[in-house]
Tab-separated table of C-alpha atoms in Angstrom:
chain	number	residue	atom	x	y	z
A	255	MET	CA	157.558	77.185	162.520
A	256	GLU	CA	153.823	77.565	163.014
A	257	LYS	CA	152.601	81.035	163.848
A	258	THR	CA	150.552	81.404	167.012
A	259	VAL	CA	146.954	82.112	166.199
A	260	ASN	CA	145.125	84.442	168.533
A	261	GLN	CA	141.429	83.979	167.907
A	262	LYS	CA	140.570	86.753	170.383
A	263	ALA	CA	141.243	89.232	167.595
A	264	TRP	CA	137.864	88.245	166.190
A	265	PHE	CA	136.253	90.305	168.961
A	266	LEU	CA	137.682	93.394	167.277
A	267	ILE	CA	135.325	92.901	164.345
A	268	LEU	CA	132.255	92.962	166.615
A	269	PRO	CA	131.455	96.654	165.881
A	270	VAL	CA	131.512	95.941	162.137
A	271	LEU	CA	129.325	92.908	162.723
A	272	VAL	CA	126.725	95.048	164.513
A	273	LEU	CA	126.848	97.607	161.712
A	274	VAL	CA	126.473	94.939	159.019
A	275	ALA	CA	123.606	93.374	160.977
A	276	PHE	CA	121.738	96.661	160.827
A	277	SER	CA	122.618	97.578	157.266
A	278	ALA	CA	122.439	94.149	155.630
A	279	VAL	CA	121.407	91.149	157.705
A	280	ILE	CA	118.180	92.514	159.208
A	281	PRO	CA	116.985	94.047	155.901
A	282	LEU	CA	117.813	90.754	154.164
A	283	MET	CA	115.777	88.808	156.729
A	284	THR	CA	112.899	91.231	156.147
A	285	VAL	CA	113.141	90.614	152.410
A	286	VAL	CA	112.916	86.868	153.045
A	287	ASN	CA	109.825	87.467	155.180
A	288	TYR	CA	108.248	89.602	152.447
A	289	SER	CA	108.955	86.980	149.798
A	290	VAL	CA	106.478	84.486	151.242
A	291	GLN	CA	103.684	86.989	151.865
A	292	ASP	CA	101.416	89.400	150.061
A	293	THR	CA	100.570	92.891	151.254
A	294	PHE	CA	98.103	95.582	150.283
A	295	GLY	CA	99.832	98.226	152.369
A	296	SER	CA	99.320	99.459	155.949
A	297	ASN	CA	101.674	96.722	157.172
A	298	LYS	CA	99.155	93.881	156.798
A	299	PHE	CA	100.575	90.667	155.364
A	300	PHE	CA	99.025	87.456	154.052
A	301	TRP	CA	100.841	84.146	153.781
A	302	VAL	CA	101.253	82.923	150.186
A	303	GLY	CA	104.027	80.356	150.581
A	304	LEU	CA	106.339	79.916	147.606
A	305	GLU	CA	103.891	81.378	145.090
A	306	TRP	CA	106.010	84.453	144.292
A	307	PHE	CA	109.047	82.303	143.673
A	308	SER	CA	107.099	80.113	141.216
A	309	ASP	CA	105.687	83.227	139.546
A	310	ILE	CA	109.075	84.831	139.112
A	311	LEU	CA	110.721	81.590	137.956
A	312	SER	CA	108.113	81.211	135.228
A	313	SER	CA	107.988	84.872	134.205
A	314	ASP	CA	109.610	85.827	130.921
A	315	ARG	CA	110.170	89.292	132.309
A	316	MET	CA	112.726	88.073	134.853
A	317	TRP	CA	114.531	85.739	132.422
A	318	ASP	CA	114.700	88.487	129.777
A	319	ALA	CA	116.136	90.962	132.293
A	320	LEU	CA	118.621	88.323	133.479
A	321	GLY	CA	119.627	87.634	129.871
A	322	ARG	CA	120.185	91.336	129.211
A	323	GLN	CA	122.124	91.653	132.454
A	324	ILE	CA	124.454	88.747	131.649
A	325	THR	CA	124.955	90.076	128.113
A	326	PHE	CA	125.785	93.517	129.464
A	327	SER	CA	128.254	92.236	132.082
A	328	THR	CA	129.935	89.927	129.553
A	329	ILE	CA	130.336	92.688	126.964
A	330	ILE	CA	131.757	95.258	129.373
A	331	LEU	CA	134.152	92.728	130.938
A	332	ALA	CA	135.301	91.633	127.475
A	333	ILE	CA	136.061	95.256	126.601
A	334	GLU	CA	137.241	96.746	129.876
A	335	VAL	CA	139.656	94.049	131.037
A	336	PRO	CA	141.842	93.767	127.893
A	337	MET	CA	141.641	97.520	127.340
A	338	GLY	CA	142.567	98.271	130.968
A	339	VAL	CA	145.568	95.943	130.771
A	340	PHE	CA	146.600	97.460	127.433
A	341	VAL	CA	146.414	100.982	128.871
A	342	ALA	CA	148.350	99.921	131.983
A	343	LEU	CA	151.091	98.342	129.845
A	344	ASN	CA	151.509	101.574	127.906
A	345	MET	CA	151.462	103.983	130.812
A	346	PRO	CA	154.818	105.570	131.733
A	347	LYS	CA	156.433	103.744	134.650
A	348	LYS	CA	157.715	106.816	136.513
A	349	GLY	CA	158.234	110.553	136.316
A	350	PHE	CA	155.987	113.510	135.598
A	351	TRP	CA	153.893	111.809	132.916
A	352	ALA	CA	153.192	108.832	135.149
A	353	SER	CA	151.539	111.193	137.658
A	354	VAL	CA	149.625	112.999	134.909
A	355	CYS	CA	148.334	109.674	133.589
A	356	LEU	CA	147.322	108.502	137.065
A	357	VAL	CA	145.352	111.692	137.728
A	358	LEU	CA	143.661	111.569	134.325
A	359	MET	CA	142.794	107.916	134.787
A	360	SER	CA	141.276	108.536	138.210
A	361	LEU	CA	139.019	111.367	137.053
A	362	PRO	CA	136.120	109.269	135.696
A	363	LEU	CA	136.159	107.180	138.864
A	364	LEU	CA	135.518	110.260	140.998
A	365	ILE	CA	132.308	111.241	139.231
A	366	PRO	CA	129.092	110.085	140.913
A	367	TRP	CA	126.972	107.618	138.948
A	368	ASN	CA	124.011	109.910	138.392
A	369	VAL	CA	126.307	112.659	137.092
A	370	VAL	CA	127.933	110.194	134.677
A	371	GLY	CA	124.435	109.284	133.515
A	372	THR	CA	123.487	112.912	133.034
A	373	ILE	CA	126.734	113.724	131.206
A	374	TRP	CA	126.132	110.910	128.726
A	375	GLN	CA	122.434	111.612	128.449
A	376	VAL	CA	123.240	115.116	127.232
A	377	PHE	CA	126.401	114.138	125.327
A	378	ALA	CA	124.521	111.565	123.241
A	379	ARG	CA	121.484	113.689	122.415
A	380	VAL	CA	121.021	114.306	118.720
A	381	ASP	CA	119.802	117.911	119.110
A	382	ILE	CA	122.299	119.396	121.590
A	383	GLY	CA	124.803	116.664	122.486
A	384	LEU	CA	128.260	116.718	120.936
A	385	LEU	CA	128.348	112.978	120.252
A	386	GLY	CA	124.779	112.600	119.026
A	387	TYR	CA	124.925	115.757	116.903
A	388	SER	CA	128.261	114.816	115.300
A	389	LEU	CA	127.099	111.281	114.486
A	390	ASP	CA	123.902	112.664	113.031
A	391	LYS	CA	125.806	115.133	110.857
A	392	LEU	CA	128.095	112.335	109.678
A	393	GLY	CA	125.017	110.559	108.424
A	394	VAL	CA	124.984	107.819	111.066
A	395	SER	CA	121.474	106.977	112.145
A	396	TYR	CA	121.781	107.278	115.890
A	397	ASN	CA	119.012	107.941	118.370
A	398	TYR	CA	119.287	106.213	121.708
A	399	THR	CA	115.733	107.058	122.702
A	400	GLN	CA	114.242	105.135	119.781
A	401	ASP	CA	116.773	102.574	118.648
A	402	SER	CA	117.699	99.700	120.996
A	403	PHE	CA	121.093	99.184	119.368
A	404	ALA	CA	121.996	102.848	119.882
A	405	ALA	CA	120.757	102.663	123.478
A	406	TRP	CA	122.902	99.595	124.161
A	407	ALA	CA	125.916	101.145	122.473
A	408	THR	CA	125.524	104.310	124.553
A	409	VAL	CA	125.189	102.429	127.845
A	410	ILE	CA	128.183	100.195	127.063
A	411	VAL	CA	130.433	103.033	125.884
A	412	MET	CA	129.447	104.989	128.990
A	413	ASP	CA	130.388	102.101	131.270
A	414	VAL	CA	133.668	101.574	129.425
A	415	TRP	CA	134.438	105.292	129.767
A	416	HIS	CA	133.575	105.253	133.459
A	417	TRP	CA	135.271	102.065	134.617
A	418	THR	CA	138.108	101.014	132.295
A	419	SER	CA	140.460	103.176	134.338
A	420	LEU	CA	139.714	101.098	137.444
A	421	VAL	CA	141.017	97.997	135.667
A	422	ALA	CA	143.932	100.022	134.264
A	423	LEU	CA	144.907	101.400	137.672
A	424	LEU	CA	144.768	97.989	139.345
A	425	ALA	CA	146.744	96.361	136.520
A	426	TYR	CA	149.230	99.261	136.661
A	427	ALA	CA	149.735	98.714	140.400
A	428	GLY	CA	150.302	95.001	139.683
A	429	LEU	CA	152.822	95.781	136.936
A	430	GLN	CA	154.721	98.240	139.148
A	431	SER	CA	155.292	95.527	141.750
A	432	ILE	CA	157.197	93.235	139.332
A	433	PRO	CA	160.909	93.368	140.229
A	434	ASP	CA	163.319	94.480	137.486
A	435	ALA	CA	165.214	91.196	137.735
A	436	TYR	CA	162.429	89.435	135.806
A	437	TYR	CA	162.729	91.846	132.882
A	438	GLN	CA	166.517	91.587	132.933
A	439	ALA	CA	166.308	87.787	132.803
A	440	ALA	CA	163.860	88.057	129.895
A	441	LYS	CA	166.250	90.405	128.088
A	442	ILE	CA	169.143	87.964	128.512
A	443	ASP	CA	166.954	85.222	127.034
A	444	GLN	CA	165.947	87.608	124.216
A	445	ALA	CA	162.279	87.027	124.975
A	446	SER	CA	159.841	88.763	122.652
A	447	ARG	CA	157.476	91.466	123.948
A	448	TRP	CA	154.575	89.001	123.749
A	449	LYS	CA	156.471	86.366	125.744
A	450	VAL	CA	157.398	88.915	128.427
A	451	PHE	CA	153.708	89.711	128.734
A	452	ARG	CA	152.561	86.103	128.604
A	453	PHE	CA	155.066	84.561	131.010
A	454	ILE	CA	156.062	87.428	133.331
A	455	GLU	CA	153.540	90.238	133.397
A	456	LEU	CA	150.283	88.334	133.036
A	457	PRO	CA	150.985	85.730	135.767
A	458	LYS	CA	152.228	88.462	138.092
A	459	ILE	CA	149.152	90.677	137.673
A	460	MET	CA	146.689	87.771	137.710
A	461	GLY	CA	145.819	88.375	141.379
A	462	VAL	CA	144.907	92.052	141.007
A	463	LEU	CA	143.285	91.349	137.667
A	464	MET	CA	140.954	88.839	139.312
A	465	ILE	CA	140.036	91.496	141.887
A	466	ALA	CA	139.379	93.942	139.046
A	467	ILE	CA	137.201	91.403	137.228
A	468	LEU	CA	135.298	90.594	140.415
A	469	LEU	CA	134.687	94.267	141.180
A	470	ARG	CA	133.637	95.064	137.628
A	471	PHE	CA	131.408	92.011	137.429
A	472	MET	CA	129.602	92.820	140.668
A	473	ASP	CA	129.221	96.506	139.851
A	474	SER	CA	127.988	95.852	136.327
A	475	PHE	CA	125.647	93.123	137.515
A	476	MET	CA	124.054	95.554	139.948
A	477	ILE	CA	124.161	98.579	137.628
A	478	TYR	CA	121.195	100.878	138.061
A	479	THR	CA	121.750	104.616	138.106
A	480	GLU	CA	123.678	105.190	134.885
A	481	PRO	CA	121.413	103.336	132.413
A	482	PHE	CA	118.371	104.528	134.340
A	483	VAL	CA	119.371	108.169	133.902
A	484	VAL	CA	120.350	107.726	130.240
A	485	THR	CA	117.670	105.432	128.849
A	486	GLY	CA	115.247	104.813	131.726
A	487	GLY	CA	115.367	101.134	130.725
A	488	GLY	CA	114.135	101.862	127.217
A	489	PRO	CA	113.404	102.023	124.401
A	490	GLY	CA	110.707	99.541	125.369
A	491	ASN	CA	112.455	97.228	127.766
A	492	SER	CA	115.655	96.888	125.787
A	493	THR	CA	117.987	98.272	128.458
A	494	THR	CA	115.930	97.208	131.479
A	495	PHE	CA	118.542	95.393	133.531
A	496	LEU	CA	117.790	93.345	136.636
A	497	SER	CA	118.017	96.178	139.150
A	498	ILE	CA	115.946	98.550	137.000
A	499	ASP	CA	113.272	95.868	136.661
A	500	LEU	CA	113.443	95.165	140.381
A	501	VAL	CA	112.947	98.810	141.314
A	502	LYS	CA	110.046	99.083	138.844
A	503	MET	CA	108.458	96.048	140.489
A	504	ALA	CA	109.074	97.057	144.101
A	505	LEU	CA	108.571	100.811	144.024
A	506	GLY	CA	106.695	101.428	140.776
A	507	GLN	CA	104.104	98.699	141.135
A	508	PHE	CA	104.527	98.232	144.901
A	509	ASP	CA	104.610	94.448	144.402
A	510	LEU	CA	106.705	93.836	147.488
A	511	GLY	CA	106.256	90.055	147.568
A	512	PRO	CA	107.349	89.282	143.984
A	513	ALA	CA	110.082	91.924	144.233
A	514	ALA	CA	111.389	90.255	147.407
A	515	ALA	CA	111.412	86.826	145.740
A	516	PHE	CA	113.132	88.419	142.731
A	517	SER	CA	115.811	90.057	144.891
A	518	ILE	CA	116.557	86.831	146.764
A	519	MET	CA	117.233	85.042	143.466
A	520	TYR	CA	119.281	88.025	142.244
A	521	TYR	CA	121.263	87.888	145.492
A	522	LEU	CA	121.862	84.141	145.157
A	523	VAL	CA	123.252	84.550	141.642
A	524	ILE	CA	125.613	87.327	142.804
A	525	LEU	CA	126.654	85.245	145.805
A	526	LEU	CA	127.391	82.237	143.607
A	527	VAL	CA	129.431	84.131	141.036
A	528	SER	CA	131.314	86.088	143.711
A	529	TRP	CA	132.140	82.851	145.527
A	530	VAL	CA	133.462	81.289	142.322
A	531	PHE	CA	135.628	84.351	141.609
A	532	TYR	CA	136.849	84.516	145.182
A	533	THR	CA	137.733	80.811	145.272
A	534	VAL	CA	139.600	81.052	141.981
A	535	MET	CA	141.449	84.136	143.227
A	536	VAL	CA	142.495	82.587	146.547
A	537	ASN	CA	143.602	79.373	144.849
A	538	LEU	CA	145.608	81.296	142.247
A	539	GLN	CA	147.409	83.158	145.034
A	540	LYS	CA	148.089	79.921	146.891
A	541	ARG	CA	149.453	78.311	143.748
A	542	ASP	CA	151.714	81.336	143.130
A	543	GLY	CA	152.874	81.304	146.745
A	544	ALA	CA	153.631	77.596	146.714
B	287	MET	CA	109.550	93.700	165.187
B	288	ALA	CA	106.178	93.897	163.453
B	289	TRP	CA	107.671	95.874	160.575
B	290	MET	CA	109.825	92.881	159.713
B	291	ALA	CA	106.625	90.936	158.925
B	292	TRP	CA	107.727	87.704	160.610
B	293	THR	CA	106.044	84.403	159.894
B	294	LEU	CA	106.559	81.140	161.757
B	295	PRO	CA	108.173	79.262	158.810
B	296	THR	CA	110.676	82.060	158.075
B	297	ALA	CA	111.453	82.349	161.801
B	298	ILE	CA	112.134	78.606	161.984
B	299	PHE	CA	114.277	78.903	158.844
B	300	PHE	CA	116.464	81.607	160.377
B	301	VAL	CA	116.679	79.864	163.749
B	302	ILE	CA	117.968	76.740	161.995
B	303	ILE	CA	120.524	78.782	160.047
B	304	ALA	CA	121.656	80.574	163.228
B	305	PHE	CA	121.813	77.284	165.129
B	306	THR	CA	123.900	75.710	162.353
B	307	LEU	CA	126.317	78.649	162.362
B	308	ILE	CA	126.688	78.482	166.149
B	309	THR	CA	127.250	74.718	166.030
B	310	PHE	CA	129.938	75.085	163.375
B	311	THR	CA	131.619	77.891	165.348
B	312	ILE	CA	131.764	75.708	168.455
B	313	LEU	CA	133.041	72.792	166.368
B	314	ALA	CA	135.740	75.007	164.873
B	315	ILE	CA	136.893	76.094	168.350
B	316	LYS	CA	136.729	72.647	169.967
B	317	TYR	CA	138.057	70.611	167.080
B	318	PRO	CA	140.287	72.795	164.907
B	319	GLU	CA	140.901	71.250	161.514
B	320	THR	CA	143.251	71.532	158.613
B	321	PRO	CA	141.813	72.359	155.198
B	322	ARG	CA	141.643	69.494	152.711
B	323	ILE	CA	141.439	69.236	148.947
B	324	GLY	CA	138.450	67.360	147.532
B	325	VAL	CA	136.844	66.702	144.170
B	326	LEU	CA	136.635	70.414	143.327
B	327	ARG	CA	140.456	70.591	143.637
B	328	ILE	CA	140.143	73.522	146.042
B	329	GLU	CA	141.073	73.715	149.689
B	330	THR	CA	137.997	73.631	151.899
B	331	THR	CA	137.366	73.777	155.623
B	332	ARG	CA	134.189	72.675	157.371
B	333	GLY	CA	132.877	76.242	157.123
B	334	ASP	CA	133.513	76.345	153.371
B	335	ARG	CA	131.675	73.063	152.943
B	336	LEU	CA	128.745	74.433	154.948
B	337	PHE	CA	128.640	77.496	152.703
B	338	ILE	CA	128.729	75.335	149.557
B	339	THR	CA	125.953	73.185	151.032
B	340	LEU	CA	123.698	76.124	151.922
B	341	LEU	CA	124.202	77.954	148.641
B	342	GLY	CA	123.748	74.767	146.632
B	343	SER	CA	120.620	73.888	148.607
B	344	ALA	CA	119.098	77.255	147.741
B	345	PHE	CA	119.621	76.534	144.038
B	346	ILE	CA	118.348	72.955	144.411
B	347	ASN	CA	115.167	74.318	145.984
B	348	LEU	CA	114.709	76.883	143.214
B	349	ALA	CA	115.331	74.271	140.526
B	350	TRP	CA	112.861	71.929	142.197
B	351	LEU	CA	110.276	74.700	142.328
B	352	GLY	CA	110.808	75.716	138.701
B	353	LEU	CA	111.326	72.327	137.049
B	354	VAL	CA	109.764	69.601	139.202
B	355	SER	CA	106.110	69.828	140.050
B	356	ALA	CA	106.362	67.539	143.097
B	357	SER	CA	105.862	68.859	146.600
B	358	GLN	CA	108.572	71.240	147.797
B	359	PRO	CA	109.627	69.405	151.014
B	360	TYR	CA	110.944	66.550	148.833
B	361	ALA	CA	113.581	68.986	147.616
B	362	LEU	CA	114.977	68.913	151.144
B	363	ILE	CA	115.740	65.206	150.728
B	364	VAL	CA	117.795	66.045	147.629
B	365	CYS	CA	119.482	68.797	149.676
B	366	LEU	CA	120.360	66.330	152.440
B	367	ILE	CA	121.935	63.924	149.940
B	368	TYR	CA	123.778	66.884	148.395
B	369	ALA	CA	124.967	68.019	151.860
B	370	ALA	CA	126.243	64.540	152.713
B	371	ALA	CA	128.081	64.397	149.369
B	372	VAL	CA	129.636	67.849	149.890
B	373	PHE	CA	130.852	67.022	153.393
B	374	ARG	CA	132.209	63.664	152.253
B	375	TRP	CA	133.896	64.512	148.951
B	376	VAL	CA	134.413	68.286	148.536
């Protein structure tokens, strides 16, 4: 039987729509307006057409930042997703230790970004930081203010420390929702641990895992505060990700036009990738439901 | 509204977008439809196809600007062909 659809319920989202209009739609329209004009301040604008878009499209600076951004997102996803699933698989299912694990896992998620940045900035310093000092004493050449590899390693390890638990918690919630009957059936068939994971657990947590990947992708693609606090985008430009570059352009150099063109392209890329993820996710759920 | 730095072309751009959204809303109310599966092997409604068209058109315009040195309005012709293809086959 078909369910009755009451489209009047859409009116209930009107307040949210107004809020989003003020917080996102109107600013976005302003950005579009800025992107085709030049300004020297005092709210005077001059029409330049698509010049800023051409400039940005042909600037190595943007492509380099985009390359670094994609590399960063790919690396952290490749580490955080398998690690999160692995942690979730090994967490106790119930009892006292399950609660302890859940609390411990949530702790990094509760720390504000700038504090995470500051923690790691100090932690990794060679003179006073525990990590930097220990590595130095062990004879490892590590200085994130001078060496790009060390800077990258620090930023990636920091992100993994901060966000792996999000993936783990989501995967854990997915695992908890698998009925026991599946495991019992697997036991009767004498399925190996790998096969239980491959044919029961993985398909069942695919939905939440896609949400985790989507969230982690979007967050890492927009990352600003943590690397900014730790490395300030350096050494040189080696950890200057898209948002750091964008802020430098918009607020540091006050190039509002190019920055607006830059942010529109940035937004389009995020929109595209999010749409792909979302479509895959919805279609996976439909296929599972069918 | 002065702080939003409006220009005539951007205003026309947003009016067209708003008009398209309103048209599609009215269409959705007057002629409800069932989703279909096209070449992308995903279920799409008219709204989805509009979204794919708009997003794709943005990238077509950027690609045209970055790679082809011909005048920008010609990119719109490519977008129209793309839109027709999306609505027909996706």
